[in-house]
Coordinates of N, CA and C in Angstrom, one line a residue:
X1 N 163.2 65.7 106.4 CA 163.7 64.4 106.1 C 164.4 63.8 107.3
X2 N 165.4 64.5 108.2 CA 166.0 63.5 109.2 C 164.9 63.4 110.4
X3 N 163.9 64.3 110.5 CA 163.1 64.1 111.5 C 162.4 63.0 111.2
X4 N 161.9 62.8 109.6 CA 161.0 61.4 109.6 C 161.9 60.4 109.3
X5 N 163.3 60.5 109.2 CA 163.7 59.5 109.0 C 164.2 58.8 110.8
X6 N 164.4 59.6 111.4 CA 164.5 58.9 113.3 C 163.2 59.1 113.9
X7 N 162.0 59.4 113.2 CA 160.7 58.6 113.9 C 160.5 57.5 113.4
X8 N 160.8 57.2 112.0 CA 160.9 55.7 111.7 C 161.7 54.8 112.4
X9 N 162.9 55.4 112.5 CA 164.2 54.9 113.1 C 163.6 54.1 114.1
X10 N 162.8 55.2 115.3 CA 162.6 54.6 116.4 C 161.7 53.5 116.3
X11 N 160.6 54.1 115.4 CA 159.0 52.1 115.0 C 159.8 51.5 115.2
X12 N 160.8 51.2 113.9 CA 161.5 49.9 113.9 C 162.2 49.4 114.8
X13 N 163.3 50.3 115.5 CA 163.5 49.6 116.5 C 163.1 48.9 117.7
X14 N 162.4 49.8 117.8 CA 161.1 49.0 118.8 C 159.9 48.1 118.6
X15 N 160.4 47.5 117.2 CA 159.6 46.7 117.2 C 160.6 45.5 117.2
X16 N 161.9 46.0 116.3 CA 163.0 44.7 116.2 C 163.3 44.3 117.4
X17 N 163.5 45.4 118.5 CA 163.7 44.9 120.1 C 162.7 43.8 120.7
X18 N 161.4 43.8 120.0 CA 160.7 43.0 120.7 C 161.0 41.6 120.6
X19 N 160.9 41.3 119.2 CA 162.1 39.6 119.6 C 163.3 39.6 119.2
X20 N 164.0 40.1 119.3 CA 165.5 40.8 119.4 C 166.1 41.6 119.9
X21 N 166.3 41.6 121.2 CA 166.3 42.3 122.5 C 168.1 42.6 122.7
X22 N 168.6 43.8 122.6 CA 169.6 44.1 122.7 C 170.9 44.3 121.9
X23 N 170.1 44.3 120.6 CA 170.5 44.7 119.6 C 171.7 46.1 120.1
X24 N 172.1 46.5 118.8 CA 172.5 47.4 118.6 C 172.5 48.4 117.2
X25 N 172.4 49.7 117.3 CA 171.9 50.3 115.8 C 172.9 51.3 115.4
X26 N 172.9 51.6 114.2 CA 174.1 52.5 113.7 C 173.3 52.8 112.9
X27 N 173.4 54.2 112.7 CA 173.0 54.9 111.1 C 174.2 55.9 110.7
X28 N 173.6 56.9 109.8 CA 174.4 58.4 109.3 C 173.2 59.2 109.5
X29 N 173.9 60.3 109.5 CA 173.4 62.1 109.1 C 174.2 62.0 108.1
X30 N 173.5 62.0 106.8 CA 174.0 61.9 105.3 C 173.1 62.6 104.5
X31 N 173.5 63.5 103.6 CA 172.7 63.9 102.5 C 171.8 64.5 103.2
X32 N 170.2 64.1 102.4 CA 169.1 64.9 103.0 C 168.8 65.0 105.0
X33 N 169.2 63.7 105.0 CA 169.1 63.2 106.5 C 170.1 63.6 107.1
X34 N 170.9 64.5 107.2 CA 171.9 65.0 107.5 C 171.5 66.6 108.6
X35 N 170.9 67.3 108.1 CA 170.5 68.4 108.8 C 169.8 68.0 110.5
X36 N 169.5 68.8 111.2 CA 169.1 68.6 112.9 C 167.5 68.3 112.7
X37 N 167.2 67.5 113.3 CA 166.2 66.8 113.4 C 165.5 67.9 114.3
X38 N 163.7 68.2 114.2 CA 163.1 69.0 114.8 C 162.7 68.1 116.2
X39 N 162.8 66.8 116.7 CA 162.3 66.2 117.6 C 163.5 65.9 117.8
X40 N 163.2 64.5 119.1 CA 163.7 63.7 119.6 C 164.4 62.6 118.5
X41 N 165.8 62.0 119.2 CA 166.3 61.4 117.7 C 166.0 59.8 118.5
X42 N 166.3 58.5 117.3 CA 165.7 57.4 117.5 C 167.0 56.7 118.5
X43 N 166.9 55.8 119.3 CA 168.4 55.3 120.1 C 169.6 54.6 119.5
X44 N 170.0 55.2 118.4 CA 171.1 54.5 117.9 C 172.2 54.8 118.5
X45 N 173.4 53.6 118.9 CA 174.5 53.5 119.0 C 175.2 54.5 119.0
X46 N 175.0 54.8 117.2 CA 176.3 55.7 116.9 C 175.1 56.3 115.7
X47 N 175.6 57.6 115.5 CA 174.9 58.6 114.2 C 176.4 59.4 113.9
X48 N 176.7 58.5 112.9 CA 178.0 59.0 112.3 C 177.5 60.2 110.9
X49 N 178.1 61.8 111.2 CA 177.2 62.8 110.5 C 178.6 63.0 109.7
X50 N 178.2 63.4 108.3 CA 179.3 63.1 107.2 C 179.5 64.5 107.1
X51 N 181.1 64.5 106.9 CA 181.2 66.1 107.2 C 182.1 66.4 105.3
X52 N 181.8 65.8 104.6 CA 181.5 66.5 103.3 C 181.7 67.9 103.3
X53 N 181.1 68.3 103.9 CA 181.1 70.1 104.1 C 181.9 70.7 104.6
X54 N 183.4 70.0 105.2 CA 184.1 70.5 106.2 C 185.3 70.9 105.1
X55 N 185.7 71.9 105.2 CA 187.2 72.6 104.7 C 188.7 71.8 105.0
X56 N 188.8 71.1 104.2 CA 189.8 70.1 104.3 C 191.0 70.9 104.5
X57 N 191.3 71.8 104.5 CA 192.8 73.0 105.1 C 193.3 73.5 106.0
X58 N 191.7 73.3 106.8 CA 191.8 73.9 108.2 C 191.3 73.2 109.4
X59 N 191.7 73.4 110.2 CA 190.7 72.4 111.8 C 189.3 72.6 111.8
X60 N 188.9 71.8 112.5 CA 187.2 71.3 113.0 C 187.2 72.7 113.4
X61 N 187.9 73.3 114.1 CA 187.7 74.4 115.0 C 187.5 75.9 114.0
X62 N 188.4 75.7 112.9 CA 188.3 77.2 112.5 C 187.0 77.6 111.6
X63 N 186.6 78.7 111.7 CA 185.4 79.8 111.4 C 184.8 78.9 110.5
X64 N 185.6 78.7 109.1 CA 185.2 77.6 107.9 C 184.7 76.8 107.8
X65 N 185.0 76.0 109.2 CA 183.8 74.8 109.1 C 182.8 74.7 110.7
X66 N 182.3 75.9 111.0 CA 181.4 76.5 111.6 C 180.4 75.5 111.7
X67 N 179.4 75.4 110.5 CA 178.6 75.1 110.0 C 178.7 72.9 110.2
X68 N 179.3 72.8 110.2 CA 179.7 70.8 110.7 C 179.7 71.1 111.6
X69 N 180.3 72.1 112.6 CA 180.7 71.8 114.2 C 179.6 71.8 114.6
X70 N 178.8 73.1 114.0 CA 177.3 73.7 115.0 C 176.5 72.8 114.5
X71 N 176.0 71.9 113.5 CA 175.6 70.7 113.5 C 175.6 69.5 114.3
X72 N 176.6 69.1 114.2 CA 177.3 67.9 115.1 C 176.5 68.4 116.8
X73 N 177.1 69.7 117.4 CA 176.6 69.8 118.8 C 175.3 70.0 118.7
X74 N 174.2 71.0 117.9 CA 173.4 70.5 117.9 C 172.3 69.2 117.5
X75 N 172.7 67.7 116.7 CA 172.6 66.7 117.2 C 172.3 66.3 118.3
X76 N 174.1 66.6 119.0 CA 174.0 66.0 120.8 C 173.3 66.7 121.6
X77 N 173.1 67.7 121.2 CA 171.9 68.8 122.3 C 170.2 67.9 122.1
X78 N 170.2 67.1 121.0 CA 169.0 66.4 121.2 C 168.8 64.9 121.8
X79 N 170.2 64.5 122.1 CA 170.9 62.9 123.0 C 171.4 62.4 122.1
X80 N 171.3 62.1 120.7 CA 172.2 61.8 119.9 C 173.3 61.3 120.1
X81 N 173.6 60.5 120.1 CA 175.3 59.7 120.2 C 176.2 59.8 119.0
X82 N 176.8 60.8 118.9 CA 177.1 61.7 117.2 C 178.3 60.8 117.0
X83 N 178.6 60.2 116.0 CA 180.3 60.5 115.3 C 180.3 61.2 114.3
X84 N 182.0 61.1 113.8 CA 182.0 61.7 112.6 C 182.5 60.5 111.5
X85 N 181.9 60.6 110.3 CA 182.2 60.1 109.1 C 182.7 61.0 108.2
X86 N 184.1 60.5 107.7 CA 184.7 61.9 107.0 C 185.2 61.2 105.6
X87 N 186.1 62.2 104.7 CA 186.3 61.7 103.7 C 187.7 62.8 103.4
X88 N 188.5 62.5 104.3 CA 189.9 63.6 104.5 C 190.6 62.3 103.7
X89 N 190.5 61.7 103.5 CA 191.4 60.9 102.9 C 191.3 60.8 101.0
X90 N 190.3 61.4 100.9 CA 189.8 61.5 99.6 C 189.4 62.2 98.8
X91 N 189.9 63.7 98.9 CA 189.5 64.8 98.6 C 189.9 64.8 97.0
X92 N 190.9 64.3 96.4 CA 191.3 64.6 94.7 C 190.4 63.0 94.1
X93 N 190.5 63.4 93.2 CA 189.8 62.2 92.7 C 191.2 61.4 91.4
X94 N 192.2 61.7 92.3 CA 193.6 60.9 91.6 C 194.1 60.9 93.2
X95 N 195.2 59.8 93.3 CA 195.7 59.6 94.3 C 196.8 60.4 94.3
X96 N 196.7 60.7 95.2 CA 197.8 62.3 95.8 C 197.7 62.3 96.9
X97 N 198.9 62.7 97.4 CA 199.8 63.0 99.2 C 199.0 64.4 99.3
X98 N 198.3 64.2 100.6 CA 197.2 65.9 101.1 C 198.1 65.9 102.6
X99 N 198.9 66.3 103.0 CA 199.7 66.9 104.3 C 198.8 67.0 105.4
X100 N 197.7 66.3 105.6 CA 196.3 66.2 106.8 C 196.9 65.5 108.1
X101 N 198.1 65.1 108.2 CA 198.4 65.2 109.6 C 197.9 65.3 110.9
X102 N 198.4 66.5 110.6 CA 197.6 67.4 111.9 C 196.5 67.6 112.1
X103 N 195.9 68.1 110.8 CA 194.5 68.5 110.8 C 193.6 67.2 111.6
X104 N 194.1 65.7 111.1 CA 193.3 64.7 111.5 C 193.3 64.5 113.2
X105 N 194.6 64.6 113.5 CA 195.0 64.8 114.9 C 194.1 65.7 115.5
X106 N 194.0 66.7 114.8 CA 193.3 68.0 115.7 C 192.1 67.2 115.7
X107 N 191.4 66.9 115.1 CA 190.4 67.1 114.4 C 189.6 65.8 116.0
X108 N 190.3 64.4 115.7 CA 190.1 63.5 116.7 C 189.8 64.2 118.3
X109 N 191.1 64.7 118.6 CA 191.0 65.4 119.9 C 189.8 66.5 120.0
X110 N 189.6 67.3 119.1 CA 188.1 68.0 119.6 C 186.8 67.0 119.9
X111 N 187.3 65.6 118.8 CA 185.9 65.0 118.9 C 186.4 64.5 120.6
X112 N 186.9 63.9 120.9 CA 187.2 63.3 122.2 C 186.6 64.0 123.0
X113 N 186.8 65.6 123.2 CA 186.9 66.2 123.8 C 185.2 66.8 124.4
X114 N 184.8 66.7 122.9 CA 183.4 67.2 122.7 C 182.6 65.9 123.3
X115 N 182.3 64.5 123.4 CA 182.2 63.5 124.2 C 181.8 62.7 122.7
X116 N 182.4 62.9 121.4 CA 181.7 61.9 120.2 C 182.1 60.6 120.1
X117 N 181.3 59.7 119.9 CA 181.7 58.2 120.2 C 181.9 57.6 118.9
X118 N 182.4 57.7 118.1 CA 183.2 57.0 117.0 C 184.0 58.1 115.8
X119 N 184.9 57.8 115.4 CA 185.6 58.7 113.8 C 186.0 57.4 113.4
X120 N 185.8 57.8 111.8 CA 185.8 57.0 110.7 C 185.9 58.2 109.4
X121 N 186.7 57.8 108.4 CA 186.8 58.1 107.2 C 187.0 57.6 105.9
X122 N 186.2 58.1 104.9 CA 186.5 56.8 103.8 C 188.1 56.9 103.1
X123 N 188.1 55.3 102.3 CA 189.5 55.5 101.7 C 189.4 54.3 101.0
X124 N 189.7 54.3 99.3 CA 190.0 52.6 99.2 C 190.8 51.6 99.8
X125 N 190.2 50.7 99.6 CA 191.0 49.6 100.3 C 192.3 49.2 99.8
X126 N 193.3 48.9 100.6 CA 194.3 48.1 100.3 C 194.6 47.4 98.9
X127 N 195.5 48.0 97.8 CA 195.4 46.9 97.0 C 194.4 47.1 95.7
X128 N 193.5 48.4 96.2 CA 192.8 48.4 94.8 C 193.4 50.4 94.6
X129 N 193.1 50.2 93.1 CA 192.6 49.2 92.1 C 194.2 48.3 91.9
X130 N 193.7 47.2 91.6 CA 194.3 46.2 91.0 C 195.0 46.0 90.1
X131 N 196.4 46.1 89.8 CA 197.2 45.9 88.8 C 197.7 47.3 89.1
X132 N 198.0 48.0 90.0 CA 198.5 49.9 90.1 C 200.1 49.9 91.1
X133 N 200.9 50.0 90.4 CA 201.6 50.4 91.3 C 201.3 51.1 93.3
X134 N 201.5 50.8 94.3 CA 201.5 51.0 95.4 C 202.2 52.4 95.5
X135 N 202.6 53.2 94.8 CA 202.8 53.9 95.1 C 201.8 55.0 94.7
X136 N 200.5 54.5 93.5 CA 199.9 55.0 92.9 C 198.2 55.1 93.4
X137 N 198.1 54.1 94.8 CA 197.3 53.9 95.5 C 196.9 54.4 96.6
X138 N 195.8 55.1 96.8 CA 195.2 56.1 97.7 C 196.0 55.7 99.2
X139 N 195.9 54.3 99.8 CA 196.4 53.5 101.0 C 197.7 54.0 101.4
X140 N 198.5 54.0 99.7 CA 199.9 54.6 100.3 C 200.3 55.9 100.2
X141 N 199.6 57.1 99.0 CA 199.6 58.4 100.0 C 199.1 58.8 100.9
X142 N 198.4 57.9 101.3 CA 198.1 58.3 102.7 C 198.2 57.8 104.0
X143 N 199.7 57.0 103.5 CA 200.2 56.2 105.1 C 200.5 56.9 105.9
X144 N 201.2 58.4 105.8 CA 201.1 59.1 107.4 C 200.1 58.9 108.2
X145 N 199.3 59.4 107.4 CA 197.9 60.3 107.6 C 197.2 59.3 108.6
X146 N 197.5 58.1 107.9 CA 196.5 56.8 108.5 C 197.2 56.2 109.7
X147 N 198.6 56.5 109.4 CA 199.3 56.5 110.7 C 199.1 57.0 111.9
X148 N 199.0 58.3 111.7 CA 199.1 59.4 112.9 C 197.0 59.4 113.2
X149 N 196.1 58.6 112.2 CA 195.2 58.5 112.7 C 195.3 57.1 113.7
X150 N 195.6 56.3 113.5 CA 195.6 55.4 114.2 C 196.6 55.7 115.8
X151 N 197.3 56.4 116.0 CA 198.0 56.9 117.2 C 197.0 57.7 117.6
X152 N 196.4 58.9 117.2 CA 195.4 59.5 117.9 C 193.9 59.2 118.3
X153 N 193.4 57.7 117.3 CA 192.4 57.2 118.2 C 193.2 56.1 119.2
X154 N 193.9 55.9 119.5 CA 194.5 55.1 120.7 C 195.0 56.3 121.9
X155 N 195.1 57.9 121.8 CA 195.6 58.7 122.6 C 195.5 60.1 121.6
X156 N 193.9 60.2 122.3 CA 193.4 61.4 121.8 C 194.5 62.8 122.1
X157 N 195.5 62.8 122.8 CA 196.0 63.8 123.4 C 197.9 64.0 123.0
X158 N 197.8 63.1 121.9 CA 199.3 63.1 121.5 C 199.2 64.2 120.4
X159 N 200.3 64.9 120.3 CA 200.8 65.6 119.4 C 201.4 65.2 118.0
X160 N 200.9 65.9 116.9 CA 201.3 65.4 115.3 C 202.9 65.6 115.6
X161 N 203.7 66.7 115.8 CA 205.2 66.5 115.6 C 205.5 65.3 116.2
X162 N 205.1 64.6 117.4 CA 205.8 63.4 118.0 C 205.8 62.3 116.8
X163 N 204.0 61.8 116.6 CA 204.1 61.2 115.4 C 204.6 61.2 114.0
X164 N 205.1 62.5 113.3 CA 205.5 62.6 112.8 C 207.1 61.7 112.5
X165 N 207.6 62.3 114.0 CA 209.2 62.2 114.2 C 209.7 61.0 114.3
X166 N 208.3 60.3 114.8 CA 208.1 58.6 115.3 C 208.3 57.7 113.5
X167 N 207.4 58.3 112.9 CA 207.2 57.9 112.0 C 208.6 58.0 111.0
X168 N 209.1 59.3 111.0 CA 210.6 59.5 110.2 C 211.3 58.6 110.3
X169 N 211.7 58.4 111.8 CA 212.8 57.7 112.1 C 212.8 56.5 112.3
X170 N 211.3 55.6 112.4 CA 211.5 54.3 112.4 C 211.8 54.1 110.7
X171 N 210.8 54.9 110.0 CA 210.9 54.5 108.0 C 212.1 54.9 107.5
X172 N 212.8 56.1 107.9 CA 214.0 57.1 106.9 C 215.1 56.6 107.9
X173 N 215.2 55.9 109.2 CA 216.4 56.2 110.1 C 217.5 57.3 109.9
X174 N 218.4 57.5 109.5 CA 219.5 58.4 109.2 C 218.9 59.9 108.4
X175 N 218.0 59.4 107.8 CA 217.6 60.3 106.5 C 216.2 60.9 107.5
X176 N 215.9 60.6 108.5 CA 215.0 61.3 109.5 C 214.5 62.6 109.4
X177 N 215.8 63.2 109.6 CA 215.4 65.2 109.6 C 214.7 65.4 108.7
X178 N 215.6 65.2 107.4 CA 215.0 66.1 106.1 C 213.5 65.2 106.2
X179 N 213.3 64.5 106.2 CA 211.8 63.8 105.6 C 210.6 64.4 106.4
X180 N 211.5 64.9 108.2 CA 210.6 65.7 109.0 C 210.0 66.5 108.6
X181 N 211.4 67.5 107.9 CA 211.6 68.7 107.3 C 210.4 69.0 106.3
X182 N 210.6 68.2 105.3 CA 209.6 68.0 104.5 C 207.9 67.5 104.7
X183 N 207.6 67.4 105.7 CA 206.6 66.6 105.9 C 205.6 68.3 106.6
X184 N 206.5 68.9 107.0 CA 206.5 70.2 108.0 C 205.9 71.1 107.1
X185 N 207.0 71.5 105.8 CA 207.1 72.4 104.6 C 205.3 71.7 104.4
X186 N 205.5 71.0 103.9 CA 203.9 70.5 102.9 C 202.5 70.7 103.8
X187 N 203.2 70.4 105.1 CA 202.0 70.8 106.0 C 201.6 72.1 106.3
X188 N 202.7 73.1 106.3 CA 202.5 74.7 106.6 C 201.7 75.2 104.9
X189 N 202.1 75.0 103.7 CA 201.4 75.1 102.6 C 200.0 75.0 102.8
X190 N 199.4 73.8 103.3 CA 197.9 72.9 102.9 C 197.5 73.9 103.7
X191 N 197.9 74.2 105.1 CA 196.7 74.7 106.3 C 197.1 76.7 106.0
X192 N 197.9 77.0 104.9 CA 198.0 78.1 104.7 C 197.4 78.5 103.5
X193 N 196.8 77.4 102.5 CA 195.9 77.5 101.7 C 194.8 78.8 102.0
X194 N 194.9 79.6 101.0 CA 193.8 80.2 100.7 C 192.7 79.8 100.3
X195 N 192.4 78.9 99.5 CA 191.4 78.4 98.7 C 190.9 77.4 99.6
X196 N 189.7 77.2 99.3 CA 188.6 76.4 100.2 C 188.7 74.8 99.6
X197 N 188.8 74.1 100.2 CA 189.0 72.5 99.4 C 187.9 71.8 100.3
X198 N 186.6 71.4 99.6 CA 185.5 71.0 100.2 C 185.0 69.9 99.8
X199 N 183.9 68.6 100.1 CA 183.6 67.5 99.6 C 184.3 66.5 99.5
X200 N 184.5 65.5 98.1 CA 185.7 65.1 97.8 C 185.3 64.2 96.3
X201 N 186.3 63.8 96.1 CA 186.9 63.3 94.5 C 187.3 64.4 94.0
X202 N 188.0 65.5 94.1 CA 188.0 66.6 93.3 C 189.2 66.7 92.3
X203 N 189.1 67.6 91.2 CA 190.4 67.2 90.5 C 191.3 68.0 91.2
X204 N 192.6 67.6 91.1 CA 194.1 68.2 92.0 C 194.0 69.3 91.1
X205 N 193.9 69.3 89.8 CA 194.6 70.7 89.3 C 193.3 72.0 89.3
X206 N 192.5 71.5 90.0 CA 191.9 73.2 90.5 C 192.4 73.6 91.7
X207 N 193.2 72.8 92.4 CA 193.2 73.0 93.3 C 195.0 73.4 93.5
X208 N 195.6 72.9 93.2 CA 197.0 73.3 93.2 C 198.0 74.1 93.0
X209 N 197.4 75.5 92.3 CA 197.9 76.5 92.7 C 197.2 77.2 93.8
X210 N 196.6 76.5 94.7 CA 196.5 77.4 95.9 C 197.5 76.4 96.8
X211 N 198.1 75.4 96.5 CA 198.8 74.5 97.6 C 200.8 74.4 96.6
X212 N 201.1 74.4 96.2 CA 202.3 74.1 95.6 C 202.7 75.0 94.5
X213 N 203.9 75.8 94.7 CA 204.3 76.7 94.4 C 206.2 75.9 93.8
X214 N 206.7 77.0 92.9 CA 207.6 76.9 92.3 C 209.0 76.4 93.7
X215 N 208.6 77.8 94.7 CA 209.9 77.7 96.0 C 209.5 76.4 96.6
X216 N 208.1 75.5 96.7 CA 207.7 74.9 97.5 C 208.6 73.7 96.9
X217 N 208.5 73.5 95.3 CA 209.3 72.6 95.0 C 210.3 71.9 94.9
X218 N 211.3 73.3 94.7 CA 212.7 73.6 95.1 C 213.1 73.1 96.6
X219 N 212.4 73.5 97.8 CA 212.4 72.4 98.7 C 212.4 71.6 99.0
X220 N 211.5 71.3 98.3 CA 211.4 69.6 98.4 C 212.3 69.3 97.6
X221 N 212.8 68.9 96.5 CA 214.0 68.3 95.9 C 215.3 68.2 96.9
X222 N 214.5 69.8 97.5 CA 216.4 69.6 98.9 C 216.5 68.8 99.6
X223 N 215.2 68.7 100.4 CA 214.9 68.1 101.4 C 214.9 66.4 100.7
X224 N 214.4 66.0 99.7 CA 214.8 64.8 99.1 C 216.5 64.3 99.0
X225 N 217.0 65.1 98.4 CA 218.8 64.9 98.0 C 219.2 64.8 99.3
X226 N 218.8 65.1 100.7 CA 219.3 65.5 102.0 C 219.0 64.1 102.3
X227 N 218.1 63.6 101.6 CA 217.5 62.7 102.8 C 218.1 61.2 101.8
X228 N 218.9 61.3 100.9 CA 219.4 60.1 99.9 C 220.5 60.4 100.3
X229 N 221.4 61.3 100.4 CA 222.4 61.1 100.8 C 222.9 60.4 101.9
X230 N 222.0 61.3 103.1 CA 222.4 60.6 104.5 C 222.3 59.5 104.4
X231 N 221.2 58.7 103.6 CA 220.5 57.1 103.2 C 222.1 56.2 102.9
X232 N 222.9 57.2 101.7 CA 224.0 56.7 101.0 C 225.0 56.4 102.3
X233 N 225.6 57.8 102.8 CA 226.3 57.5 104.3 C 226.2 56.6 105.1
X234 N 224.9 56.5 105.6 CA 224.2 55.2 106.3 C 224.8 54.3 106.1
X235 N 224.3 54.0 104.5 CA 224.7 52.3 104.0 C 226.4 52.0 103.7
X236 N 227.2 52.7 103.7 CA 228.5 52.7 103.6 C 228.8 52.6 104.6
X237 N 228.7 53.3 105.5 CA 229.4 52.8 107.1 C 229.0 51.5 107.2
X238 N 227.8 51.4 107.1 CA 227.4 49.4 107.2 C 228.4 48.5 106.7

């Protein structure tokens, strides 16, 4: 299927080039079309390969997701101009805080590194669904996340704690530490997950006793009351 789908690729373009000359083309490695192509691939722009398959707990890099990496390079071993198309932002199929931080950080810098020319991940848009509390909306558990992605495609080479700390202290000011604190705890859980978290839309509760635990809770409450108090101090000196 991907081989006949970038011999087609190429007809067409070369024929749309003939009275429309310098175009530009984008596809996916999706689905069936997704696997390495036995020939030569067609000249698109960008072949954004959807990594669906990748272990949302752990880095591009570890054993787990073997199988996307050795993909992806072989692509580029055929000239391919690979990105990635992900879906780290939408792994439960309810809106829920996933501690991917870092992972996305890492994740960016291997692609930099490796020479891939675009990252992208899905996520609903801003605002929907409609009539939902913002706090209930995929956009805003996942404002770190989109945060510290947006710092690492501007500076493939920055570190998650920086962003992190950037991020604490401009949102929590006073109440900074603990929210670090906590941001840290949630992060050492996800990437210490045992359990494989793969695809996406999935429901949270098969998945949550391999990520949150009774002690993990009790943390967090601390790390919350730590981080209201200082809030309280703050506003009183004011």
């Amino acid at each position: 299927m991907s081989t006949r789908w970038q011999k087609f690729s190429k007809i067409v373009i070369d024929i749309v080039n003939k009275t429309h000359p310098g175009k530009k083309y984008q596809t996916l490695a999706y689905q069936d079309y997704r696997d390495v192509p036995r020939d030569d691939v067609a000249p698109f722009q960008l072949i954004g390969y959807t990594t669906y398959n990748i272990n949302y707990t752990k880095p591009i890099t570890d054993p787990s997701n073997n199988i996307a990496r050795g993909e992806i390079e072989a692509w580029q071993k055929l000239g391919a101009n690979m990105g990635i198309r992900g879906y780290q932002f939408i792994p439960f199929n309810q809106p829920m805080y996933a501690p991917i931080e870092s992972l996305v950080v890492q994740e960016i810098a291997w692609a930099h590194q490796q020479g891939i020319r675009g990252w992208r991940s899905e996520l609903q848009p801003y605002g929907f669904p409609q009539n939902v509390p913002l706090q209930n909306q995929n956009w805003t558990t996942n404002r770190v996340a989109l945060y510290a992605v947006a710092q690492a495609m501007w500076n493939a080479d920055i570190k998650t704690p920086d962003i992190v700390s950037d991020w604490s202290n401009h949102l929590f000011g006073p109440a900074a530490a603990p929210m670090q604190a906590y941001y840290q705890m949630m992060e050492n859980a996800w990437v210490n997950s045992p359990k494989t978290l793969m695809y996406f839309q999935q429901p949270p509760a098969s998945f949550v006793d391999a990520f949150i635990s009774d002690d993990l809770l009790q943390k967090a409450d601390s790390d919350f009351r730590k981080r209201e108090n200082r809030s309280i101090v703050s506003m009183t000196r004011q």
